[in-house]
Structures are given as structure tokens and as C-alpha cells.
mmCIF file with all atom_site columns, C-alpha atoms in Angstrom:
data_model
loop_
_atom_site.group_PDB
_atom_site.id
_atom_site.type_symbol
_atom_site.label_atom_id
_atom_site.label_alt_id
_atom_site.label_comp_id
_atom_site.label_asym_id
_atom_site.label_entity_id
_atom_site.label_seq_id
_atom_site.pdbx_PDB_ins_code
_atom_site.Cartn_x
_atom_site.Cartn_y
_atom_site.Cartn_z
_atom_site.occupancy
_atom_site.B_iso_or_equiv
_atom_site.pdbx_formal_charge
_atom_site.auth_seq_id
_atom_site.auth_comp_id
_atom_site.auth_asym_id
_atom_site.auth_atom_id
_atom_site.pdbx_PDB_model_num
ATOM 1   C CA . MET A 1 1   ? -21.713 1.248   -25.301 1.00 0.00 ? 293 MET A CA 1
ATOM 2   C CA . LYS A 1 2   ? -20.337 -2.143  -25.123 1.00 0.00 ? 294 LYS A CA 1
ATOM 3   C CA . LEU A 1 3   ? -17.619 -2.801  -23.965 1.00 0.00 ? 295 LEU A CA 1
ATOM 4   C CA . GLN A 1 4   ? -15.527 -4.195  -27.635 1.00 0.00 ? 296 GLN A CA 1
ATOM 5   C CA . ASP A 1 5   ? -16.597 -0.652  -27.920 1.00 0.00 ? 297 ASP A CA 1
ATOM 6   C CA . ILE A 1 6   ? -14.044 0.954   -25.130 1.00 0.00 ? 298 ILE A CA 1
ATOM 7   C CA . LEU A 1 7   ? -10.269 0.910   -25.614 1.00 0.00 ? 299 LEU A CA 1
ATOM 8   C CA . THR A 1 8   ? -6.786  1.787   -23.930 1.00 0.00 ? 300 THR A CA 1
ATOM 9   C CA . ILE A 1 9   ? -4.613  3.653   -25.609 1.00 0.00 ? 301 ILE A CA 1
ATOM 10  C CA . SER A 1 10  ? -0.978  3.129   -24.486 1.00 0.00 ? 302 SER A CA 1
ATOM 11  C CA . GLY A 1 11  ? 0.476   6.373   -23.698 1.00 0.00 ? 303 GLY A CA 1
ATOM 12  C CA . GLU A 1 12  ? -2.948  8.227   -23.348 1.00 0.00 ? 304 GLU A CA 1
ATOM 13  C CA . PRO A 1 13  ? -5.114  8.714   -19.813 1.00 0.00 ? 305 PRO A CA 1
ATOM 14  C CA . GLY A 1 14  ? -7.999  6.614   -19.208 1.00 0.00 ? 306 GLY A CA 1
ATOM 15  C CA . LEU A 1 15  ? -10.839 5.530   -21.652 1.00 0.00 ? 307 LEU A CA 1
ATOM 16  C CA . TYR A 1 16  ? -11.547 6.342   -24.984 1.00 0.00 ? 308 TYR A CA 1
ATOM 17  C CA . GLN A 1 17  ? -14.936 4.378   -27.155 1.00 0.00 ? 309 GLN A CA 1
ATOM 18  C CA . TYR A 1 18  ? -14.277 3.619   -29.845 1.00 0.00 ? 310 TYR A CA 1
ATOM 19  C CA . ILE A 1 19  ? -15.837 5.874   -33.180 1.00 0.00 ? 311 ILE A CA 1
ATOM 20  C CA . ALA A 1 20  ? -14.643 4.777   -36.088 1.00 0.00 ? 312 ALA A CA 1
ATOM 21  C CA . SER A 1 21  ? -11.980 3.381   -38.488 1.00 0.00 ? 313 SER A CA 1
ATOM 22  C CA . SER A 1 22  ? -9.725  6.083   -40.121 1.00 0.00 ? 314 SER A CA 1
ATOM 23  C CA . ARG A 1 23  ? -7.060  5.170   -43.068 1.00 0.00 ? 315 ARG A CA 1
ATOM 24  C CA . ASN A 1 24  ? -4.011  5.864   -40.134 1.00 0.00 ? 316 ASN A CA 1
ATOM 25  C CA . GLY A 1 25  ? -5.442  4.021   -37.157 1.00 0.00 ? 317 GLY A CA 1
ATOM 26  C CA . VAL A 1 26  ? -8.810  4.671   -35.232 1.00 0.00 ? 318 VAL A CA 1
ATOM 27  C CA . ILE A 1 27  ? -11.093 7.589   -34.271 1.00 0.00 ? 319 ILE A CA 1
ATOM 28  C CA . ALA A 1 28  ? -11.923 7.696   -30.290 1.00 0.00 ? 320 ALA A CA 1
ATOM 29  C CA . GLU A 1 29  ? -13.347 9.754   -28.123 1.00 0.00 ? 321 GLU A CA 1
ATOM 30  C CA . SER A 1 30  ? -12.084 10.097  -24.583 1.00 0.00 ? 322 SER A CA 1
ATOM 31  C CA . LEU A 1 31  ? -14.545 9.221   -21.526 1.00 0.00 ? 323 LEU A CA 1
ATOM 32  C CA . LEU A 1 32  ? -12.636 11.573  -19.648 1.00 0.00 ? 324 LEU A CA 1
ATOM 33  C CA . THR A 1 33  ? -12.636 14.877  -21.629 1.00 0.00 ? 325 THR A CA 1
ATOM 34  C CA . GLY A 1 34  ? -15.115 13.880  -24.632 1.00 0.00 ? 326 GLY A CA 1
ATOM 35  C CA . ALA A 1 35  ? -12.520 15.036  -26.557 1.00 0.00 ? 327 ALA A CA 1
ATOM 36  C CA . ARG A 1 36  ? -12.239 13.020  -30.425 1.00 0.00 ? 328 ARG A CA 1
ATOM 37  C CA . LYS A 1 37  ? -8.581  12.063  -31.581 1.00 0.00 ? 329 LYS A CA 1
ATOM 38  C CA . ASN A 1 38  ? -7.387  10.117  -34.251 1.00 0.00 ? 330 ASN A CA 1
ATOM 39  C CA . PHE A 1 39  ? -5.213  7.072   -33.533 1.00 0.00 ? 331 PHE A CA 1
ATOM 40  C CA . SER A 1 40  ? -2.791  6.180   -35.449 1.00 0.00 ? 332 SER A CA 1
ATOM 41  C CA . GLY A 1 41  ? -1.942  2.394   -35.589 1.00 0.00 ? 333 GLY A CA 1
ATOM 42  C CA . THR A 1 42  ? 2.265   3.099   -36.041 1.00 0.00 ? 334 THR A CA 1
ATOM 43  C CA . HIS A 1 43  ? 2.240   5.312   -32.664 1.00 0.00 ? 335 HIS A CA 1
ATOM 44  C CA . ALA A 1 44  ? -0.154  3.772   -30.579 1.00 0.00 ? 336 ALA A CA 1
ATOM 45  C CA . ARG A 1 45  ? -1.052  0.836   -29.115 1.00 0.00 ? 337 ARG A CA 1
ATOM 46  C CA . VAL A 1 46  ? -4.940  0.687   -29.000 1.00 0.00 ? 338 VAL A CA 1
ATOM 47  C CA . SER A 1 47  ? -6.393  -2.352  -27.169 1.00 0.00 ? 339 SER A CA 1
ATOM 48  C CA . SER A 1 48  ? -10.128 -3.019  -26.895 1.00 0.00 ? 340 SER A CA 1
ATOM 49  C CA . LEU A 1 49  ? -11.303 -4.343  -23.309 1.00 0.00 ? 341 LEU A CA 1
ATOM 50  C CA . ALA A 1 50  ? -13.188 -7.347  -24.287 1.00 0.00 ? 342 ALA A CA 1
ATOM 51  C CA . GLU A 1 51  ? -9.417  -8.406  -25.451 1.00 0.00 ? 343 GLU A CA 1
ATOM 52  C CA . ILE A 1 52  ? -8.419  -8.340  -21.870 1.00 0.00 ? 344 ILE A CA 1
ATOM 53  C CA . SER A 1 53  ? -7.922  -11.472 -19.210 1.00 0.00 ? 345 SER A CA 1
ATOM 54  C CA . ILE A 1 54  ? -7.011  -11.274 -15.310 1.00 0.00 ? 346 ILE A CA 1
ATOM 55  C CA . PHE A 1 55  ? -4.522  -14.053 -14.130 1.00 0.00 ? 347 PHE A CA 1
ATOM 56  C CA . THR A 1 56  ? -5.360  -16.459 -11.830 1.00 0.00 ? 348 THR A CA 1
ATOM 57  C CA . GLU A 1 57  ? -4.027  -19.656 -9.941  1.00 0.00 ? 349 GLU A CA 1
ATOM 58  C CA . ASP A 1 58  ? -6.574  -21.858 -12.539 1.00 0.00 ? 350 ASP A CA 1
ATOM 59  C CA . GLU A 1 59  ? -7.492  -19.736 -15.932 1.00 0.00 ? 351 GLU A CA 1
ATOM 60  C CA . ASP A 1 60  ? -7.975  -16.678 -16.794 1.00 0.00 ? 352 ASP A CA 1
ATOM 61  C CA . VAL A 1 61  ? -10.692 -14.706 -15.874 1.00 0.00 ? 353 VAL A CA 1
ATOM 62  C CA . THR A 1 62  ? -11.953 -12.048 -18.881 1.00 0.00 ? 354 THR A CA 1
ATOM 63  C CA . LEU A 1 63  ? -11.646 -8.671  -17.408 1.00 0.00 ? 355 LEU A CA 1
ATOM 64  C CA . SER A 1 64  ? -15.909 -8.140  -18.661 1.00 0.00 ? 356 SER A CA 1
ATOM 65  C CA . GLN A 1 65  ? -16.142 -11.423 -16.052 1.00 0.00 ? 357 GLN A CA 1
ATOM 66  C CA . VAL A 1 66  ? -13.879 -9.188  -13.416 1.00 0.00 ? 358 VAL A CA 1
ATOM 67  C CA . LEU A 1 67  ? -16.381 -6.234  -14.378 1.00 0.00 ? 359 LEU A CA 1
ATOM 68  C CA . THR A 1 68  ? -19.590 -7.757  -14.423 1.00 0.00 ? 360 THR A CA 1
ATOM 69  C CA . ASP A 1 69  ? -18.589 -9.204  -10.679 1.00 0.00 ? 361 ASP A CA 1
ATOM 70  C CA . LEU A 1 70  ? -17.154 -5.414  -9.143  1.00 0.00 ? 362 LEU A CA 1
ATOM 71  C CA . TYR A 1 71  ? -20.498 -3.925  -10.689 1.00 0.00 ? 363 TYR A CA 1
ATOM 72  C CA . ALA A 1 72  ? -22.378 -6.860  -8.556  1.00 0.00 ? 364 ALA A CA 1
ATOM 73  C CA . HIS A 1 73  ? -19.734 -6.482  -5.309  1.00 0.00 ? 365 HIS A CA 1
ATOM 74  C CA . THR A 1 74  ? -20.761 -2.776  -5.382  1.00 0.00 ? 366 THR A CA 1
ATOM 75  C CA . LYS A 1 75  ? -24.557 -2.599  -6.499  1.00 0.00 ? 367 LYS A CA 1
ATOM 76  C CA . GLY A 1 76  ? -24.318 -0.299  -8.870  1.00 0.00 ? 368 GLY A CA 1
ATOM 77  C CA . GLU A 1 77  ? -21.799 1.770   -7.520  1.00 0.00 ? 369 GLU A CA 1
ATOM 78  C CA . GLN A 1 78  ? -18.428 2.639   -7.923  1.00 0.00 ? 370 GLN A CA 1
ATOM 79  C CA . THR A 1 79  ? -15.922 0.698   -6.451  1.00 0.00 ? 371 THR A CA 1
ATOM 80  C CA . ILE A 1 80  ? -13.365 2.436   -4.264  1.00 0.00 ? 372 ILE A CA 1
ATOM 81  C CA . SER A 1 81  ? -9.830  5.037   -5.959  1.00 0.00 ? 373 SER A CA 1
ATOM 82  C CA . HIS A 1 82  ? -7.257  3.261   -7.920  1.00 0.00 ? 374 HIS A CA 1
ATOM 83  C CA . LYS A 1 83  ? -5.202  5.506   -5.286  1.00 0.00 ? 375 LYS A CA 1
ATOM 84  C CA . ALA A 1 84  ? -6.291  3.227   -2.164  1.00 0.00 ? 376 ALA A CA 1
ATOM 85  C CA . SER A 1 85  ? -4.483  1.485   -0.192  1.00 0.00 ? 377 SER A CA 1
ATOM 86  C CA . GLU A 1 86  ? -2.383  -1.637  -1.554  1.00 0.00 ? 378 GLU A CA 1
ATOM 87  C CA . LYS A 1 87  ? -4.118  -3.410  1.651   1.00 0.00 ? 379 LYS A CA 1
ATOM 88  C CA . GLU A 1 88  ? -7.724  -1.881  0.687   1.00 0.00 ? 380 GLU A CA 1
ATOM 89  C CA . LEU A 1 89  ? -6.996  -3.018  -3.747  1.00 0.00 ? 381 LEU A CA 1
ATOM 90  C CA . ARG A 1 90  ? -5.947  -6.463  -2.062  1.00 0.00 ? 382 ARG A CA 1
ATOM 91  C CA . GLU A 1 91  ? -8.667  -7.139  -0.491  1.00 0.00 ? 383 GLU A CA 1
ATOM 92  C CA . LEU A 1 92  ? -11.305 -6.165  -2.909  1.00 0.00 ? 384 LEU A CA 1
ATOM 93  C CA . PHE A 1 93  ? -10.229 -8.117  -5.262  1.00 0.00 ? 385 PHE A CA 1
ATOM 94  C CA . GLY A 1 94  ? -9.478  -11.243 -2.979  1.00 0.00 ? 386 GLY A CA 1
ATOM 95  C CA . VAL A 1 95  ? -13.180 -10.734 -3.033  1.00 0.00 ? 387 VAL A CA 1
ATOM 96  C CA . VAL A 1 96  ? -14.459 -9.732  -6.149  1.00 0.00 ? 388 VAL A CA 1
ATOM 97  C CA . ILE A 1 97  ? -11.873 -12.750 -8.007  1.00 0.00 ? 389 ILE A CA 1
ATOM 98  C CA . PRO A 1 98  ? -10.604 -14.910 -4.889  1.00 0.00 ? 390 PRO A CA 1
ATOM 99  C CA . GLY A 1 99  ? -8.415  -17.030 -7.135  1.00 0.00 ? 391 GLY A CA 1
ATOM 100 C CA . TYR A 1 100 ? -6.324  -13.951 -8.378  1.00 0.00 ? 392 TYR A CA 1
ATOM 101 C CA . ASP A 1 101 ? -2.290  -15.171 -9.183  1.00 0.00 ? 393 ASP A CA 1
ATOM 102 C CA . ARG A 1 102 ? -0.565  -12.850 -6.819  1.00 0.00 ? 394 ARG A CA 1
ATOM 103 C CA . GLU A 1 103 ? 2.675   -13.340 -8.810  1.00 0.00 ? 395 GLU A CA 1
ATOM 104 C CA . ARG A 1 104 ? 1.179   -11.725 -11.901 1.00 0.00 ? 396 ARG A CA 1
ATOM 105 C CA . PHE A 1 105 ? -1.990  -9.487  -11.341 1.00 0.00 ? 397 PHE A CA 1
ATOM 106 C CA . HIS A 1 106 ? 0.336   -6.622  -9.960  1.00 0.00 ? 398 HIS A CA 1
ATOM 107 C CA . LEU A 1 107 ? -0.889  -3.568  -7.887  1.00 0.00 ? 399 LEU A CA 1
ATOM 108 C CA . SER A 1 108 ? -0.972  -1.619  -11.063 1.00 0.00 ? 400 SER A CA 1
ATOM 109 C CA . ASP A 1 109 ? -2.963  -3.785  -12.582 1.00 0.00 ? 401 ASP A CA 1
ATOM 110 C CA . MET A 1 110 ? -5.179  -3.187  -9.608  1.00 0.00 ? 402 MET A CA 1
ATOM 111 C CA . ARG A 1 111 ? -5.489  0.427   -9.537  1.00 0.00 ? 403 ARG A CA 1
ATOM 112 C CA . LYS A 1 112 ? -5.775  0.042   -13.576 1.00 0.00 ? 404 LYS A CA 1
ATOM 113 C CA . VAL A 1 113 ? -9.172  -1.887  -13.218 1.00 0.00 ? 405 VAL A CA 1
ATOM 114 C CA . ALA A 1 114 ? -10.315 -0.060  -10.174 1.00 0.00 ? 406 ALA A CA 1
ATOM 115 C CA . GLN A 1 115 ? -9.992  3.426   -12.768 1.00 0.00 ? 407 GLN A CA 1
ATOM 116 C CA . TRP A 1 116 ? -11.426 1.764   -15.630 1.00 0.00 ? 408 TRP A CA 1
ATOM 117 C CA . PHE A 1 117 ? -14.377 0.351   -13.571 1.00 0.00 ? 409 PHE A CA 1
ATOM 118 C CA . ASN A 1 118 ? -14.929 3.961   -12.052 1.00 0.00 ? 410 ASN A CA 1
ATOM 119 C CA . LEU A 1 119 ? -14.773 5.944   -15.499 1.00 0.00 ? 411 LEU A CA 1
ATOM 120 C CA . LEU A 1 120 ? -17.237 3.128   -17.204 1.00 0.00 ? 412 LEU A CA 1
ATOM 121 C CA . VAL A 1 121 ? -19.925 3.440   -14.190 1.00 0.00 ? 413 VAL A CA 1
ATOM 122 C CA . GLY A 1 122 ? -19.624 6.687   -14.102 1.00 0.00 ? 414 GLY A CA 1
ATOM 123 C CA . ALA A 1 123 ? -20.442 6.875   -17.833 1.00 0.00 ? 415 ALA A CA 1
ATOM 124 C CA . GLY A 1 124 ? -23.547 5.245   -17.470 1.00 0.00 ? 416 GLY A CA 1
ATOM 125 C CA . MET A 1 125 ? -22.359 2.044   -18.090 1.00 0.00 ? 417 MET A CA 1
ATOM 126 C CA . SER A 1 126 ? -24.321 -1.533  -16.339 1.00 0.00 ? 418 SER A CA 1
ATOM 127 C CA . ASP A 1 127 ? -23.784 -4.188  -18.742 1.00 0.00 ? 419 ASP A CA 1
ATOM 128 C CA . PHE A 1 128 ? -19.992 -4.987  -19.111 1.00 0.00 ? 420 PHE A CA 1
ATOM 129 C CA . SER A 1 129 ? -21.165 -7.967  -21.263 1.00 0.00 ? 421 SER A CA 1
ATOM 130 C CA . ILE A 1 130 ? -18.824 -8.114  -24.376 1.00 0.00 ? 422 ILE A CA 1
#
């Protein structure tokens, strides 16, 4: 499983693994349930995790790098829950991404990254390179 094959789909919970292209969109499998679904490009916004970056005070950092740093920080274990307190999440990301942009990298983004990381580690992923 490669990071570019992991998708986030608007309006859908969790993450999906790319399976194949279809006539109208993509076929993807849920990392949560294992169910496969066809997502139409006209009804769902599909993004690869490899395309996502995190705002910092200097230059943006790829999600790949953030996940790699988070994996090193947790020594290969899952991190705190995405439902953890704001203080805990801000402390975690302050260590993993010391220069994150406090104006543009919102708490909701931190919750998403923590949830995605835990899903990926739970699915056995340990290499977050693109």
C-alpha cells in the first residue's frame, strides 16, 4: 500500500484504498469496513493523501513527511485519538511540526491527520513515502 493509493473522499468517513478506475470515477475500498464502492467524479471530490500539504510558517510540509515524522515520534504505534483535547493535539503537532502555521492549520485539520494516521497504522502501513 502506497500513500498515493490512499484516498480521502468528500462526504465519506475514513480513508479508502484506490482499486481501479471506472467509467465515471474510481473504485475504492474502505480502510474501515473493507467495502468497495464506485465513486463518481461528479458527486464526490476524491483526493490522494500524496497531494495534501500542511501549512507552516516557512514552506508547506507534505502530509507524507508529517506522517513519517509522527510515525518516528510514536515509535510505530498509533498516536492520541482524534477526539483528544485541543491542548493535547496542539502539543503533539507542536512537537511533530514545530513551525506549523497556527492561523491556517486548524484544530479540525489536526483531528483529521491524527485520525488518518491511526487508520493507516492500524491497517499495517509503516512507510509513508510517496
